[in-house]
Short mmCIF file of C-alpha atoms in Angstrom, two decimals:
data_model
loop_
_atom_site.label_atom_id
_atom_site.label_comp_id
_atom_site.label_asym_id
_atom_site.label_seq_id
_atom_site.Cartn_x
_atom_site.Cartn_y
_atom_site.Cartn_z
CA LYS A 1 13.59 -10.36 9.92
CA ASN A 2 11.20 -7.83 8.39
CA GLU A 3 11.52 -4.23 9.47
CA VAL A 4 7.75 -4.21 10.05
CA GLU A 5 6.17 -7.24 11.69
CA GLN A 6 2.48 -7.87 12.18
CA SER A 7 0.65 -10.37 14.32
CA PRO A 8 -1.33 -12.43 13.96
CA GLN A 9 -0.98 -13.34 10.29
CA ASN A 10 -4.49 -14.79 10.27
CA LEU A 11 -7.38 -14.05 12.58
CA THR A 12 -10.87 -15.51 12.64
CA ALA A 13 -13.51 -13.96 14.88
CA GLN A 14 -17.20 -14.17 15.53
CA GLU A 15 -19.38 -11.19 14.77
CA GLY A 16 -19.41 -8.77 17.69
CA GLU A 17 -15.98 -9.68 19.03
CA PHE A 18 -13.31 -7.10 19.88
CA ILE A 19 -10.29 -7.51 17.60
CA THR A 20 -6.69 -6.42 18.00
CA ILE A 21 -3.97 -6.51 15.36
CA ASN A 22 -0.43 -5.69 16.40
CA CYS A 23 2.43 -4.07 14.52
CA SER A 24 6.06 -3.76 15.59
CA TYR A 25 8.67 -1.88 13.61
CA SER A 26 12.42 -1.53 13.84
CA VAL A 27 12.96 1.54 11.68
CA GLY A 28 12.73 5.18 12.68
CA ILE A 29 9.43 6.58 11.53
CA SER A 30 7.71 9.87 10.91
CA ALA A 31 4.29 8.23 10.86
CA LEU A 32 2.68 4.80 11.05
CA HIS A 33 0.00 3.87 8.54
CA TRP A 34 -2.81 1.34 8.75
CA LEU A 35 -4.33 0.21 5.48
CA GLN A 36 -7.23 -2.08 4.61
CA GLN A 37 -7.25 -4.26 1.51
CA HIS A 38 -10.70 -5.43 0.52
CA PRO A 39 -11.34 -8.94 -0.81
CA GLY A 40 -11.71 -7.37 -4.26
CA GLY A 41 -8.15 -6.02 -4.01
CA GLY A 42 -8.71 -2.30 -3.44
CA ILE A 43 -6.59 -0.62 -0.75
CA VAL A 44 -7.75 2.22 1.46
CA SER A 45 -5.92 4.15 4.11
CA LEU A 46 -7.48 3.84 7.57
CA PHE A 47 -5.12 5.83 9.76
CA MET A 48 -1.87 7.72 9.73
CA LEU A 49 -0.56 8.46 13.20
CA SER A 50 2.68 9.59 14.81
CA SER A 51 1.60 9.60 18.45
CA GLY A 52 -1.20 8.64 20.78
CA LYS A 53 -4.48 7.35 19.50
CA LYS A 54 -6.95 7.93 16.67
CA LYS A 55 -10.53 6.75 16.36
CA HIS A 56 -12.80 6.44 13.35
CA GLY A 57 -16.14 4.78 13.92
CA ARG A 58 -15.48 1.32 15.32
CA LEU A 59 -11.78 1.45 14.51
CA ILE A 60 -9.12 2.65 16.91
CA ALA A 61 -5.39 2.92 16.25
CA THR A 62 -2.78 3.46 18.92
CA ILE A 63 0.96 3.92 18.78
CA ASN A 64 3.74 3.76 21.37
CA ILE A 65 6.77 5.45 19.85
CA GLN A 66 9.17 4.41 22.62
CA GLU A 67 8.24 0.74 22.23
CA LYS A 68 7.95 0.99 18.42
CA HIS A 69 4.58 -0.67 18.53
CA SER A 70 1.14 0.08 17.15
CA SER A 71 -2.21 -1.64 17.48
CA LEU A 72 -5.38 -1.57 15.44
CA HIS A 73 -8.57 -2.37 17.32
CA ILE A 74 -11.98 -3.12 15.88
CA THR A 75 -14.92 -2.97 18.26
CA ALA A 76 -18.17 -4.88 17.62
CA SER A 77 -16.69 -6.63 14.59
CA HIS A 78 -18.88 -7.35 11.60
CA PRO A 79 -18.49 -9.67 8.60
CA ARG A 80 -17.95 -6.61 6.39
CA ASP A 81 -14.73 -5.98 8.36
CA SER A 82 -13.26 -9.11 6.74
CA ALA A 83 -10.20 -7.91 4.85
CA VAL A 84 -6.42 -7.79 5.00
CA TYR A 85 -5.10 -5.14 7.37
CA ILE A 86 -1.64 -3.81 6.59
CA CYS A 87 0.67 -1.79 8.80
CA ALA A 88 3.27 0.42 7.13
CA ALA A 89 6.12 2.45 8.57
CA GLY A 90 6.48 5.87 7.02
CA GLU A 91 10.15 6.75 7.17
CA SER A 92 11.53 10.20 6.59
CA GLY A 93 11.22 11.22 3.01
CA SER A 94 8.74 9.22 1.04
CA ARG A 95 9.37 5.58 1.84
CA LEU A 96 6.70 3.26 3.21
CA THR A 97 7.83 -0.13 4.51
CA PHE A 98 4.98 -2.60 4.76
CA GLY A 99 4.15 -5.45 7.08
CA GLU A 100 2.98 -8.72 5.59
CA GLY A 101 -0.63 -8.05 6.49
CA THR A 102 -3.19 -9.71 8.74
CA GLN A 103 -6.02 -11.62 7.10
CA LEU A 104 -9.15 -11.04 9.20
CA THR A 105 -12.26 -13.14 8.76
CA VAL A 106 -15.35 -12.26 10.78
CA ASN A 107 -18.02 -14.94 10.76
CA PRO A 108 -21.69 -14.15 11.25
CA ASP B 1 -14.95 11.11 -9.81
CA THR B 2 -12.16 8.58 -9.35
CA ALA B 3 -9.34 10.02 -7.26
CA VAL B 4 -6.51 7.78 -8.48
CA SER B 5 -7.07 5.87 -11.68
CA GLN B 6 -4.92 3.29 -13.42
CA THR B 7 -5.12 1.78 -16.87
CA PRO B 8 -5.33 -0.96 -17.78
CA LYS B 9 -6.85 -2.92 -14.89
CA TYR B 10 -5.78 -6.22 -16.39
CA LEU B 11 -2.79 -6.90 -18.60
CA VAL B 12 -1.95 -10.31 -20.02
CA THR B 13 1.11 -10.45 -22.23
CA GLN B 14 3.91 -12.66 -23.46
CA MET B 15 7.44 -12.79 -22.11
CA GLY B 16 9.75 -10.34 -23.82
CA ASN B 17 7.08 -7.78 -24.64
CA ASP B 18 7.16 -4.13 -23.57
CA LYS B 19 4.13 -2.67 -21.79
CA SER B 20 3.06 0.50 -20.02
CA ILE B 21 0.71 1.19 -17.13
CA LYS B 22 -0.74 4.66 -16.75
CA CYS B 23 -1.73 6.42 -13.54
CA GLU B 24 -3.53 9.70 -13.00
CA GLN B 25 -4.65 11.48 -9.83
CA ASN B 26 -7.09 14.36 -9.64
CA LEU B 27 -6.45 15.20 -5.98
CA GLY B 28 -3.86 17.90 -6.56
CA HIS B 29 -1.27 15.84 -4.68
CA ASP B 30 2.46 16.45 -4.97
CA THR B 31 3.71 12.89 -4.42
CA MET B 32 3.01 9.77 -6.42
CA TYR B 33 4.17 6.18 -5.99
CA TRP B 34 4.36 2.83 -7.68
CA TYR B 35 4.04 -0.27 -5.50
CA LYS B 36 4.30 -3.94 -6.42
CA GLN B 37 2.21 -6.58 -4.64
CA ASP B 38 3.52 -10.08 -5.12
CA SER B 39 1.65 -13.38 -5.06
CA LYS B 40 1.92 -13.49 -1.26
CA LYS B 41 0.18 -10.10 -1.10
CA PHE B 42 3.32 -8.37 0.14
CA LEU B 43 3.53 -4.72 -0.87
CA LYS B 44 6.82 -3.09 -1.73
CA ILE B 45 7.61 0.38 -2.92
CA MET B 46 9.22 0.68 -6.34
CA PHE B 47 9.36 4.40 -7.10
CA SER B 48 8.23 7.70 -5.69
CA TYR B 49 8.01 11.10 -7.34
CA ASN B 50 7.55 14.44 -5.65
CA ASN B 51 6.67 17.38 -7.90
CA LYS B 52 7.79 15.35 -10.93
CA GLU B 53 11.19 14.63 -9.37
CA LEU B 54 12.25 11.04 -8.66
CA ILE B 55 12.90 10.72 -4.93
CA ILE B 56 12.78 6.98 -4.35
CA ASN B 57 14.15 4.37 -6.70
CA GLU B 58 14.24 1.03 -4.93
CA THR B 59 16.24 -1.94 -6.10
CA VAL B 60 14.18 -2.49 -9.20
CA PRO B 61 15.50 -3.89 -12.49
CA ASN B 62 16.26 -1.11 -14.94
CA ARG B 63 13.71 -2.71 -17.26
CA PHE B 64 11.23 -0.70 -15.18
CA SER B 65 11.18 2.99 -16.00
CA PRO B 66 8.80 5.48 -14.44
CA LYS B 67 7.88 8.70 -16.17
CA SER B 68 6.09 11.69 -14.68
CA PRO B 69 5.05 14.15 -17.40
CA ASP B 70 3.33 16.32 -14.80
CA LYS B 71 2.34 16.20 -11.13
CA ALA B 72 -0.95 14.45 -11.90
CA HIS B 73 0.51 11.56 -13.88
CA LEU B 74 3.01 8.80 -13.16
CA ASN B 75 3.39 6.10 -15.77
CA LEU B 76 5.32 2.87 -15.54
CA HIS B 77 6.98 1.35 -18.56
CA ILE B 78 8.32 -2.19 -18.43
CA ASN B 79 10.69 -3.55 -21.07
CA SER B 80 11.37 -7.19 -21.87
CA LEU B 81 8.75 -8.57 -19.52
CA GLU B 82 9.68 -11.66 -17.50
CA LEU B 83 7.55 -14.27 -15.75
CA GLY B 84 8.58 -12.86 -12.36
CA ASP B 85 7.06 -9.51 -13.24
CA SER B 86 3.60 -11.01 -12.82
CA ALA B 87 2.05 -9.15 -9.88
CA VAL B 88 -0.43 -6.45 -9.03
CA TYR B 89 0.95 -2.95 -9.49
CA PHE B 90 -0.61 -0.17 -7.45
CA CYS B 91 -0.26 3.51 -8.07
CA ALA B 92 -0.86 5.86 -5.14
CA SER B 93 -0.63 9.52 -4.30
CA SER B 94 -0.31 11.64 -1.19
CA LYS B 95 -0.40 15.34 -0.44
CA GLY B 96 3.10 15.35 0.99
CA LEU B 97 5.78 12.82 1.72
CA ALA B 98 4.69 9.43 3.08
CA GLY B 99 6.36 9.93 6.41
CA THR B 100 4.76 13.21 7.35
CA GLN B 101 1.79 14.28 5.25
CA GLY B 102 1.38 11.05 3.52
CA THR B 103 -2.11 9.62 3.80
CA GLN B 104 -2.04 7.34 0.80
CA TYR B 105 -4.73 7.21 -1.85
CA PHE B 106 -4.44 4.07 -3.92
CA GLY B 107 -5.50 3.31 -7.45
CA PRO B 108 -7.46 0.10 -8.14
CA GLY B 109 -4.36 -1.82 -9.19
CA THR B 110 -3.21 -3.33 -12.47
CA ARG B 111 -3.07 -7.10 -12.54
CA LEU B 112 -0.18 -8.08 -14.80
CA LEU B 113 0.19 -11.65 -15.96
CA VAL B 114 3.22 -12.56 -18.05
CA LEU B 115 2.92 -15.84 -19.94
#
């Protein structure tokens, strides 16, 4: 069993739909990271959070420390949101442990 | 200006060869990382340096040797390349440690193919 588990592994949505990707972790963390990997391979950091909720444009990330669970929400999804979304647990020190990623496809 | 750059972007080589990948960041960050992404797109940390000091050294064959000549550079040298080394290698940097001040800035990746 991975220390960081994501669901679903694959997600197909229609443009405009509300999307949720879930992440559960079993390790103690200092922060939880959400990353986006574009179809071309580049990786960008979307959020780093240790409590509560963060919002950036149409993206919202939440975390429940007691339940060791985080969610990434995308409102009004668009085909350009199609990418792999990766959750990573930031443990004390410098270690990131990654989930296997969620492949999101948004159809027009 | 590119924040985290890696060279080369593509590397095709024969088994048994020795190769290096270079990484530079111009963000003034203290921490740099090497990650390996396998064919299933799973990312795994290999090494991490903080202020030129090695702080994470995962279970990686000792054919892989990182070198940090200064805070802005973290190079990866691989000896005696094997087929299983084929992967995408990402360099990244963060202001502080990944757990606390660690928003990650990734390089574009180096696609290594060992024939």
